PDB file of C-alpha atoms in Angstrom:
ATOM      1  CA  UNK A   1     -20.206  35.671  -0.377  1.00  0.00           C
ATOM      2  CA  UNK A   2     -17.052  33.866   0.118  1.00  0.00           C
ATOM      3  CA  UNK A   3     -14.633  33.108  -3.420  1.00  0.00           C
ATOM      4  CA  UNK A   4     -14.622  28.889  -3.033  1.00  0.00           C
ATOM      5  CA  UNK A   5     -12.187  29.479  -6.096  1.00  0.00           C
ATOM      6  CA  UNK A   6      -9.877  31.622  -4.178  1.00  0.00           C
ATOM      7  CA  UNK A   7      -9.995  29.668  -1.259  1.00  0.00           C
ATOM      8  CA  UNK A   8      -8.715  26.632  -3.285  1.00  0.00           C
ATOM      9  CA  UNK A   9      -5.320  28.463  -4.475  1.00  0.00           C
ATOM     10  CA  UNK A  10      -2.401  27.068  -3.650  1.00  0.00           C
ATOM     11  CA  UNK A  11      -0.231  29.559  -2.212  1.00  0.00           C
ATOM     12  CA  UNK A  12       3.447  30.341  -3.961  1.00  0.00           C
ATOM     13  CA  UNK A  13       4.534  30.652  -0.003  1.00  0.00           C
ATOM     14  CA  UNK A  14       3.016  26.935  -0.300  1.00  0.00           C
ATOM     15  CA  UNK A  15       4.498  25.396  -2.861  1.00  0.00           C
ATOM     16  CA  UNK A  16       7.674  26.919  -1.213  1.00  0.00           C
ATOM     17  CA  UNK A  17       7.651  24.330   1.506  1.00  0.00           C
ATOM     18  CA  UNK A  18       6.973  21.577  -0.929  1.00  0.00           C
ATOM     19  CA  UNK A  19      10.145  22.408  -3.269  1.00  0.00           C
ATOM     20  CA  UNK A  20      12.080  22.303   0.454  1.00  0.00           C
ATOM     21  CA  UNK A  21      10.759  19.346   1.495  1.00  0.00           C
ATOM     22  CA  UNK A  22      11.320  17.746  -1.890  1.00  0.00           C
ATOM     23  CA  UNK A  23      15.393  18.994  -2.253  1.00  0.00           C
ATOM     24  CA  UNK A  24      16.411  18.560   1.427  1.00  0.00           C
ATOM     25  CA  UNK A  25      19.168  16.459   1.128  1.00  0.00           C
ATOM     26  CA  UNK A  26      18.620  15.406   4.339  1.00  0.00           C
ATOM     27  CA  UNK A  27      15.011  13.941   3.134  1.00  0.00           C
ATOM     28  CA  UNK A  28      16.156  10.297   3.016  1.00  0.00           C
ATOM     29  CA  UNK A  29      13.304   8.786   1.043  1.00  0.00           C
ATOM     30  CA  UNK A  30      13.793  11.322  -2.175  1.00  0.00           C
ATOM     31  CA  UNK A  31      17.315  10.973  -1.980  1.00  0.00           C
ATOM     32  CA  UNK A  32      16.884   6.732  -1.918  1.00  0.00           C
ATOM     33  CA  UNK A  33      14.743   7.583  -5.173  1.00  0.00           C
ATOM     34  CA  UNK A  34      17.344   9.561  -6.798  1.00  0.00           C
ATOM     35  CA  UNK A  35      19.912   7.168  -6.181  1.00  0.00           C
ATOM     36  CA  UNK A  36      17.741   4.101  -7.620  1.00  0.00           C
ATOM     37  CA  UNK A  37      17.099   6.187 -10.860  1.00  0.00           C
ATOM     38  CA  UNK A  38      20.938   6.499 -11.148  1.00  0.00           C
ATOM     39  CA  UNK A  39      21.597   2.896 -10.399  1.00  0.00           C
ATOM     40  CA  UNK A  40      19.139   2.415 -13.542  1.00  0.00           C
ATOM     41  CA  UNK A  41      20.666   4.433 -15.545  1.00  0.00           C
ATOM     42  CA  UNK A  42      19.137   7.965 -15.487  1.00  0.00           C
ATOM     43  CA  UNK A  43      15.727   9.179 -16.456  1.00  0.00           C
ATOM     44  CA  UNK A  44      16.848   9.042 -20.319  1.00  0.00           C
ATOM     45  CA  UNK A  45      18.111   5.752 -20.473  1.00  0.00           C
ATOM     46  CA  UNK A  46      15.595   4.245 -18.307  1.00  0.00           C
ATOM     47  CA  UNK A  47      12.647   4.986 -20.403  1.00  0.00           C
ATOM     48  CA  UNK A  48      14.567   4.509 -23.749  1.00  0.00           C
ATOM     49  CA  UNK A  49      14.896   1.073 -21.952  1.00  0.00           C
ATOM     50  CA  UNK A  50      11.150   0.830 -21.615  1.00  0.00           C
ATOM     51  CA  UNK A  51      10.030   1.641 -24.893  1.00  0.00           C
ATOM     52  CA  UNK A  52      12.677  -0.843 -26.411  1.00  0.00           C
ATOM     53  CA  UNK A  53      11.119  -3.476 -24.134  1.00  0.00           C
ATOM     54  CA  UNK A  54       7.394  -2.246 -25.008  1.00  0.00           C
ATOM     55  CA  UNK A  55       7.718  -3.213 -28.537  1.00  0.00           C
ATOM     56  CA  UNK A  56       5.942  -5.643 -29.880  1.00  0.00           C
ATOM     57  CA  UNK A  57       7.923  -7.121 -32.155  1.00  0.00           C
ATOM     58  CA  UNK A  58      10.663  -7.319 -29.155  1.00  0.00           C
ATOM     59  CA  UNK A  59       7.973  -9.118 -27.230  1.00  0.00           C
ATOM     60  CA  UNK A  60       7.505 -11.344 -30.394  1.00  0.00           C
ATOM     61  CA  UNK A  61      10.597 -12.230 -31.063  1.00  0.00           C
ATOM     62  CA  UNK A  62      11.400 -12.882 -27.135  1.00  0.00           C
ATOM     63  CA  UNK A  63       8.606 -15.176 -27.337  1.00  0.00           C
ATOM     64  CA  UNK A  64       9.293 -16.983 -30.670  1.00  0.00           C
ATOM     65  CA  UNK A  65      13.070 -17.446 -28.681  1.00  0.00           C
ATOM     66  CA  UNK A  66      11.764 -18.985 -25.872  1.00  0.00           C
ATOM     67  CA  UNK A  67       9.189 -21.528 -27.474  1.00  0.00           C
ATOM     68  CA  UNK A  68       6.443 -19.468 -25.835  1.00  0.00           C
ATOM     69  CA  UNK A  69       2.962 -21.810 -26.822  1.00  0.00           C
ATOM     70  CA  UNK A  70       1.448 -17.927 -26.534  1.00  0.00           C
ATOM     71  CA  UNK A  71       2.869 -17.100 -30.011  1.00  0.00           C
ATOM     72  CA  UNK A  72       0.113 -18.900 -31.665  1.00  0.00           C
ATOM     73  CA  UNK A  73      -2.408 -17.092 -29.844  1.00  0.00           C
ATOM     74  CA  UNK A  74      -0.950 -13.861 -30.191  1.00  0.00           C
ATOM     75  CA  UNK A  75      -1.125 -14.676 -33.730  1.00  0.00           C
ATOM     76  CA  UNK A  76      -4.857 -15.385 -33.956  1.00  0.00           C
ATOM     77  CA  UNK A  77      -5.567 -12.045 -31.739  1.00  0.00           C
ATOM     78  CA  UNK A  78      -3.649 -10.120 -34.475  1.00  0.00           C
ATOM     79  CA  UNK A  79      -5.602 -11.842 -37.369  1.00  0.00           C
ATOM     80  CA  UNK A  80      -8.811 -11.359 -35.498  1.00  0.00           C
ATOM     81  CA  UNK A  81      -7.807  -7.699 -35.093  1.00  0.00           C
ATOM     82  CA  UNK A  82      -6.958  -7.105 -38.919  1.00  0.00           C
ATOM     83  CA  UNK A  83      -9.660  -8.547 -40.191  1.00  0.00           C
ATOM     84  CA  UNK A  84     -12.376  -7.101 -37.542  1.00  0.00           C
ATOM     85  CA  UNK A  85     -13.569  -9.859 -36.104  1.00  0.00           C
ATOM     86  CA  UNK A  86     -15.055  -7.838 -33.470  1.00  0.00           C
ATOM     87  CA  UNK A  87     -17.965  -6.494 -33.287  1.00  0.00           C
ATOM     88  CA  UNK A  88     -18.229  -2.763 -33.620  1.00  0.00           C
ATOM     89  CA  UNK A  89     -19.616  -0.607 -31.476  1.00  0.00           C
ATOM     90  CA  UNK A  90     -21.953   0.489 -33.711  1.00  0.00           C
ATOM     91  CA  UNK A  91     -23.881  -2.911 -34.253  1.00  0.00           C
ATOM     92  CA  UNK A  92     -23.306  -3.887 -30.628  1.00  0.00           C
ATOM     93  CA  UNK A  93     -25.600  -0.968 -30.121  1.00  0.00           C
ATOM     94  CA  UNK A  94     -28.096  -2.281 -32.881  1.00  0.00           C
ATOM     95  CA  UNK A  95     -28.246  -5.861 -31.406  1.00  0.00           C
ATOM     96  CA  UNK A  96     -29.207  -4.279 -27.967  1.00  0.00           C
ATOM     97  CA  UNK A  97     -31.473  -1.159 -29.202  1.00  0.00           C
ATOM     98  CA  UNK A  98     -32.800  -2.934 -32.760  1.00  0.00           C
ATOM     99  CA  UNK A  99     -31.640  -1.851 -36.224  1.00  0.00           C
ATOM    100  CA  UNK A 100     -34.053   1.115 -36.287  1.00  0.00           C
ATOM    101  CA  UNK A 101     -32.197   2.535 -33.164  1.00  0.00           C
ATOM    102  CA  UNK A 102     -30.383   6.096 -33.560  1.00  0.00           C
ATOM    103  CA  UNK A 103     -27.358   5.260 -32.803  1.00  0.00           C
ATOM    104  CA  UNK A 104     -26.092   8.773 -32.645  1.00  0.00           C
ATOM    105  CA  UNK A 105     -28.698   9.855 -30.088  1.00  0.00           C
ATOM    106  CA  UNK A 106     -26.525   7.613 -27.654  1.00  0.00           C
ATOM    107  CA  UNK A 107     -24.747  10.301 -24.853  1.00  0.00           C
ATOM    108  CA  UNK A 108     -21.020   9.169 -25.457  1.00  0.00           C
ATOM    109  CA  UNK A 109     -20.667  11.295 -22.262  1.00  0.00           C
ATOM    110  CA  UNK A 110     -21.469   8.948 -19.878  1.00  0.00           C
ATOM    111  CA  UNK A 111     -19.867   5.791 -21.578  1.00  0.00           C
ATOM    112  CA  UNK A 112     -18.121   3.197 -19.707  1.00  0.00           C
ATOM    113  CA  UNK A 113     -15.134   0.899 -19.616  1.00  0.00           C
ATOM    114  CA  UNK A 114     -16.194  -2.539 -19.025  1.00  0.00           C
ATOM    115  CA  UNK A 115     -12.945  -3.861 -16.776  1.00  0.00           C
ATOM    116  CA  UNK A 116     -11.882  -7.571 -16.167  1.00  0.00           C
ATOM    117  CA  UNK A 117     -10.340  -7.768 -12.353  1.00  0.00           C
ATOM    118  CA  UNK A 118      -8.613  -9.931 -12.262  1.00  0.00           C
ATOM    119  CA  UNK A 119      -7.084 -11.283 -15.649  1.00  0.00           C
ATOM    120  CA  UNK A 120      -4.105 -13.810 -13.592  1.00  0.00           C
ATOM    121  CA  UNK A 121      -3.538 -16.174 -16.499  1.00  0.00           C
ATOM    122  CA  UNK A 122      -2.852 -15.249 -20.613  1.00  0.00           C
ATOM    123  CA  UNK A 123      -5.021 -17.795 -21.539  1.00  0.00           C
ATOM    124  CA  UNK A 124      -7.908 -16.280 -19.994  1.00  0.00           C
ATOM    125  CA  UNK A 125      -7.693 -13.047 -22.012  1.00  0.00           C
ATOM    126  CA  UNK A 126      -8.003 -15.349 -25.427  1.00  0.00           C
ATOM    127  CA  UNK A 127     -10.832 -17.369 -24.276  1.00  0.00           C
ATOM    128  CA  UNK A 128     -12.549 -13.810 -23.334  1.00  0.00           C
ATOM    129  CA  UNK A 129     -11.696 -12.738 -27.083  1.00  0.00           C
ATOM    130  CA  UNK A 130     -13.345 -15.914 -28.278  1.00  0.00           C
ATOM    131  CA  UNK A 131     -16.349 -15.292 -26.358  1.00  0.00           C
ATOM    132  CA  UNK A 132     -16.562 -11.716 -27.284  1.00  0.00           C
ATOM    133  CA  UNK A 133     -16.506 -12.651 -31.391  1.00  0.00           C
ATOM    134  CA  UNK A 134     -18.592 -15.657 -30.825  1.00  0.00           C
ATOM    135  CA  UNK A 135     -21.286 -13.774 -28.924  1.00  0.00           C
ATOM    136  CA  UNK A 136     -21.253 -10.491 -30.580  1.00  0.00           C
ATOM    137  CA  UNK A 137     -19.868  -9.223 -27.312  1.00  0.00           C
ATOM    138  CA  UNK A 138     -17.727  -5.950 -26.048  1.00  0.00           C
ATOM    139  CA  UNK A 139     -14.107  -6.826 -25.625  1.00  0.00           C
ATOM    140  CA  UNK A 140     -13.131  -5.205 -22.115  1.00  0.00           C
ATOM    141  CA  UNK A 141     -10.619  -1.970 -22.735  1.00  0.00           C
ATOM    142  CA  UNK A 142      -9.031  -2.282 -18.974  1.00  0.00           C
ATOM    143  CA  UNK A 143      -7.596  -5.428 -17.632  1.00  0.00           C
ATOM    144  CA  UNK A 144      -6.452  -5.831 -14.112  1.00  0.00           C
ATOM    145  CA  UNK A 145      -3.426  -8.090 -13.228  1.00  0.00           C
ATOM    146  CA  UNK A 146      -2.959  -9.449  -9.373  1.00  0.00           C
ATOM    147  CA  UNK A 147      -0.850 -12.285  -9.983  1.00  0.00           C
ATOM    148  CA  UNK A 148       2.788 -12.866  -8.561  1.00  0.00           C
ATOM    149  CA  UNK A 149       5.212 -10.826 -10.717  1.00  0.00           C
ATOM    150  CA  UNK A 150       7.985 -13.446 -10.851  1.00  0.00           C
ATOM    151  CA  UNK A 151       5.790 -16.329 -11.276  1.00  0.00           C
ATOM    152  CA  UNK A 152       4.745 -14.718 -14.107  1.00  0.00           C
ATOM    153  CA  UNK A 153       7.988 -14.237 -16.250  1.00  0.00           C
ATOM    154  CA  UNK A 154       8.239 -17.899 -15.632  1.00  0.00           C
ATOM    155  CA  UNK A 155       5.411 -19.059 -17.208  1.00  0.00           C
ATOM    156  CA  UNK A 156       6.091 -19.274 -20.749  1.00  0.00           C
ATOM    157  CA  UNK A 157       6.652 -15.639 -20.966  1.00  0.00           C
ATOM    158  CA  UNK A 158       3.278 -14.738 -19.927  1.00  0.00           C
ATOM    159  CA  UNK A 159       4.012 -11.379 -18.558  1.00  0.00           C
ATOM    160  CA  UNK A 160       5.252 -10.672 -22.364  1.00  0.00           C
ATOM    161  CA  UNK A 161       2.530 -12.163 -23.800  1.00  0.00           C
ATOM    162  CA  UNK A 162      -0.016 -10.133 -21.815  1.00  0.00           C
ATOM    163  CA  UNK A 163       1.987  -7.038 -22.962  1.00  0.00           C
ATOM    164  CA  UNK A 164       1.701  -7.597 -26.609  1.00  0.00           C
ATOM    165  CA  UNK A 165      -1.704  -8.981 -25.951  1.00  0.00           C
ATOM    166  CA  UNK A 166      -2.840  -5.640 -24.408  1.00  0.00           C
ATOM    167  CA  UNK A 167      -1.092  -3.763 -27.461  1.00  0.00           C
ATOM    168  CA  UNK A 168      -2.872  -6.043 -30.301  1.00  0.00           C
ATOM    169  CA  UNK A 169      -6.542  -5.283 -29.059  1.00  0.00           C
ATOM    170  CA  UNK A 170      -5.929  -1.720 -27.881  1.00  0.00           C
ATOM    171  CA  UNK A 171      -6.485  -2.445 -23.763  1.00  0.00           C
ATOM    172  CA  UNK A 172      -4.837  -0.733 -20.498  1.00  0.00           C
ATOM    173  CA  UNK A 173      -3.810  -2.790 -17.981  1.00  0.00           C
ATOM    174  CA  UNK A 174      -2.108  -2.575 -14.701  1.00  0.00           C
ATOM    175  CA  UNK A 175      -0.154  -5.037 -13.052  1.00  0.00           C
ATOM    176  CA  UNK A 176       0.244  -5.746  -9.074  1.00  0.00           C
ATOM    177  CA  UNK A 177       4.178  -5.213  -8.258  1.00  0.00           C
ATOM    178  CA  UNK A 178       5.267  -8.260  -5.328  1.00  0.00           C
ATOM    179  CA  UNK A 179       6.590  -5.727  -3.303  1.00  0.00           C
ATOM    180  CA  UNK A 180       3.408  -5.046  -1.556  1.00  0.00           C
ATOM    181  CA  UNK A 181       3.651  -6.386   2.096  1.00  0.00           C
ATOM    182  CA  UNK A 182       2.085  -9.656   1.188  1.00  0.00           C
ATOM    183  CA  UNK A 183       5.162 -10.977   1.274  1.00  0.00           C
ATOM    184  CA  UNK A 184       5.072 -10.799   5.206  1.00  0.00           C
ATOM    185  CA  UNK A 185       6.308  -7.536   5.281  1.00  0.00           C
ATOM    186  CA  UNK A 186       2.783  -5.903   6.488  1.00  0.00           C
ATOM    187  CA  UNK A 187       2.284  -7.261   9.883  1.00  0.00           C
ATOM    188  CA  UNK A 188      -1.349  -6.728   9.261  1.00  0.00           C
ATOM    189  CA  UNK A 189      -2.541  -8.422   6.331  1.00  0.00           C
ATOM    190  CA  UNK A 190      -2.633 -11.451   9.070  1.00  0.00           C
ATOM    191  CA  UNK A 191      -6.636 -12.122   7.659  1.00  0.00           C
ATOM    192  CA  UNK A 192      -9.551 -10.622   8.914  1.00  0.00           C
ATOM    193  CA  UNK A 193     -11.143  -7.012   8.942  1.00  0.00           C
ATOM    194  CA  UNK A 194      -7.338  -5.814   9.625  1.00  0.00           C
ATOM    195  CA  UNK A 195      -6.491  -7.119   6.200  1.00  0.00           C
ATOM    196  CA  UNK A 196      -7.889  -4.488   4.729  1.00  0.00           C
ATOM    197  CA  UNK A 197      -7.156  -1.804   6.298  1.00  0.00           C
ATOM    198  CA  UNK A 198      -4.029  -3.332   6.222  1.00  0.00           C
ATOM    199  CA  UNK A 199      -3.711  -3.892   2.609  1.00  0.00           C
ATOM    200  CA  UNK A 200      -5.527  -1.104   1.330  1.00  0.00           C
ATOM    201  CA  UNK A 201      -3.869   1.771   4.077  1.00  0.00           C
ATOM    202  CA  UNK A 202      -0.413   0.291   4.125  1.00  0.00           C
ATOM    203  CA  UNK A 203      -0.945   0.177   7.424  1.00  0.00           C
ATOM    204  CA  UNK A 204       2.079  -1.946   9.167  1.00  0.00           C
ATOM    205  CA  UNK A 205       4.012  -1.299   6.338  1.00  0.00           C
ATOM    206  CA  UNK A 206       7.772  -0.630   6.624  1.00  0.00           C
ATOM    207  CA  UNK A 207       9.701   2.074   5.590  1.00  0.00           C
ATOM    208  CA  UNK A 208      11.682   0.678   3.247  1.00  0.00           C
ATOM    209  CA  UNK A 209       8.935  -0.951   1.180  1.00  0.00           C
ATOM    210  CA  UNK A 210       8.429   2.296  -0.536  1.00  0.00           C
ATOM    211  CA  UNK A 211      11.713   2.269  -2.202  1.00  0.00           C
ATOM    212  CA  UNK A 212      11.679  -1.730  -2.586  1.00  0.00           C
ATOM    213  CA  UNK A 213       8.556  -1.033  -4.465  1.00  0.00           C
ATOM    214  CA  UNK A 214      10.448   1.604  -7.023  1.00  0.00           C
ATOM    215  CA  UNK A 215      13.184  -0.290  -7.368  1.00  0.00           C
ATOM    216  CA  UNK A 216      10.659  -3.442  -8.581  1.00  0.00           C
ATOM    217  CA  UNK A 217       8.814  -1.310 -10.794  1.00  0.00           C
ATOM    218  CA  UNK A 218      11.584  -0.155 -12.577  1.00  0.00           C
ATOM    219  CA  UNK A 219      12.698  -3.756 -12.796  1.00  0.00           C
ATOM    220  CA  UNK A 220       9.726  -4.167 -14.842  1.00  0.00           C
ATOM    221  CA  UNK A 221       9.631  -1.280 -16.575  1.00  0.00           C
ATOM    222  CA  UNK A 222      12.798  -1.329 -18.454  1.00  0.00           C
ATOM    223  CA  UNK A 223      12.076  -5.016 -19.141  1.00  0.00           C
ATOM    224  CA  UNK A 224       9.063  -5.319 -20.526  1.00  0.00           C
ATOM    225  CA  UNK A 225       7.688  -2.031 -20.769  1.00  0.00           C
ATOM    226  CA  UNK A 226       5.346  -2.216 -17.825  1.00  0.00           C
ATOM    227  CA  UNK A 227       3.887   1.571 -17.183  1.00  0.00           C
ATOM    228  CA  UNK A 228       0.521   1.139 -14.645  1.00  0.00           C
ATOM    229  CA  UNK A 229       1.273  -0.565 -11.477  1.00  0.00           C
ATOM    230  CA  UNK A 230      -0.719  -0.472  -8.139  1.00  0.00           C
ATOM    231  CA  UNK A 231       0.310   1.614  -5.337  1.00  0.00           C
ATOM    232  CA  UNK A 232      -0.292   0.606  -1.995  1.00  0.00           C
ATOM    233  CA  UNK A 233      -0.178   3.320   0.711  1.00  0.00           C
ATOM    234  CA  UNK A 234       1.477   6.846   1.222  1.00  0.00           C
ATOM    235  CA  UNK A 235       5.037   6.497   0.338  1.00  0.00           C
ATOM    236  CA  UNK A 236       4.534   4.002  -2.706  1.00  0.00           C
ATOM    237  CA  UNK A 237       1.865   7.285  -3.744  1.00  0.00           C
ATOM    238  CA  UNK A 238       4.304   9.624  -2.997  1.00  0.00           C
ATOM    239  CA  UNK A 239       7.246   8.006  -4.976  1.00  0.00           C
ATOM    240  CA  UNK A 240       5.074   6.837  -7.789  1.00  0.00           C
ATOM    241  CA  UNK A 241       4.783  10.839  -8.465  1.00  0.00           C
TER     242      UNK A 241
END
């Protein structure tokens, strides 16, 4: 009987030709990527960067700066955090199974994460916490963001609010980078059945998107600490690694 294990190996001989492929210096795309990092600063710096611009009393005090009207409902998240306003996960599970349920029958193992796609505006996310403590409802751990990047830092800081936001109630979230061939860059994404293939494949995409795309997402990064973005095709995957 065949070894499916052994067949699955990666060869050292392999892995060879991906270290070559990886430090040509004639591979344009890596080198592009090397160069951006530089431009940034290094690896060091750029992430130092990042976790300066993740904090969230940075983001506060940004926000306070700017006369962001989010600071009063980043205030009311944190109270409603600190004092438990929501409900637990415990007595969610009562309220659905009754109060003579055992709870700690429940298989964990196959728990899920309830996601909101998409979460575009700040606002949104509070009225979803108000819900959630009005209604004795789960507050979503995953939040999706497909709204314009640059639209976003200009509306009253709500790419900083979101941040902290997602910080206060314990959420991941990943944003939607502009660079993304929407922009008229992907000849495909014209409407239609092409669209998808077109937005989803990164089919029609050019070249230098891939490195347009880096070079936004470390925009982003070392300014307000952004660390999930989507990737859109091969060489945005490729990079992002």
């Amino acid at each position: 009987m065949t070894d499916l294990k052994e067949m699955l190996k990666i060869e050292a001989k392999d892995l060879d030709i991906v270290n070559l492929l990886i430090s040509n210096p004639d591979n344009a795309q890596v080198s592009a990527l090397t160069d951006l990092i530089e431009k940034f600063g290094g690896v060091e710096a750029i992430n130092e960067k990042a976790k300066q611009a993740r904090n969230p009393e940075t983001l506060m005090q940004k926000l306070k700066e700017m006369g962001s009207p989010y600071v009063a409902d980043l205030e009311w998240l944190m109270e409603q955090r600190d004092n438990k306003a929501f409900i637990s996960m415990e007595d969610y599970c009562k309220n659905i199974l009754g109060e003579d349920a055992d709870i700690a029958s429940i298989d964990s193992s196959k728990a899920v994460t309830l996601e909101i796609s998409a979460m575009q505006f700040f606002p949104w996310l509070i009225a979803q916490a108000k819900q959630a403590i009005e209604k004795k409802e789960l507050m979503p751990g995953r939040i999706i963001r497909v709204r314009n990047m640059a639209e976003q830092v200009k509306d009253d800081g709500d790419i900083m609010a979101t941040a902290l936001a997602m910080q206060i109630i314990g959420a991941t979230y990943v944003e939607s980078l502009d660079t993304r061939g929407t922009d008229g860059g992907n000849i495909h994404l014209g409407g239609g059945p092409e669209t998808l293939s077109g937005f989803f494949g990164g089919i029609g995409q050019p070249n230098d998107y891939a490195i347009k795309w880096a070079e936004e997402y470390l925009h982003y990064y070392t300014n307000y600490g952004i660390k999930e973005v989507l990737n859109i095709n091969s060489g945005t995957i490729l990079l992002g690694y």
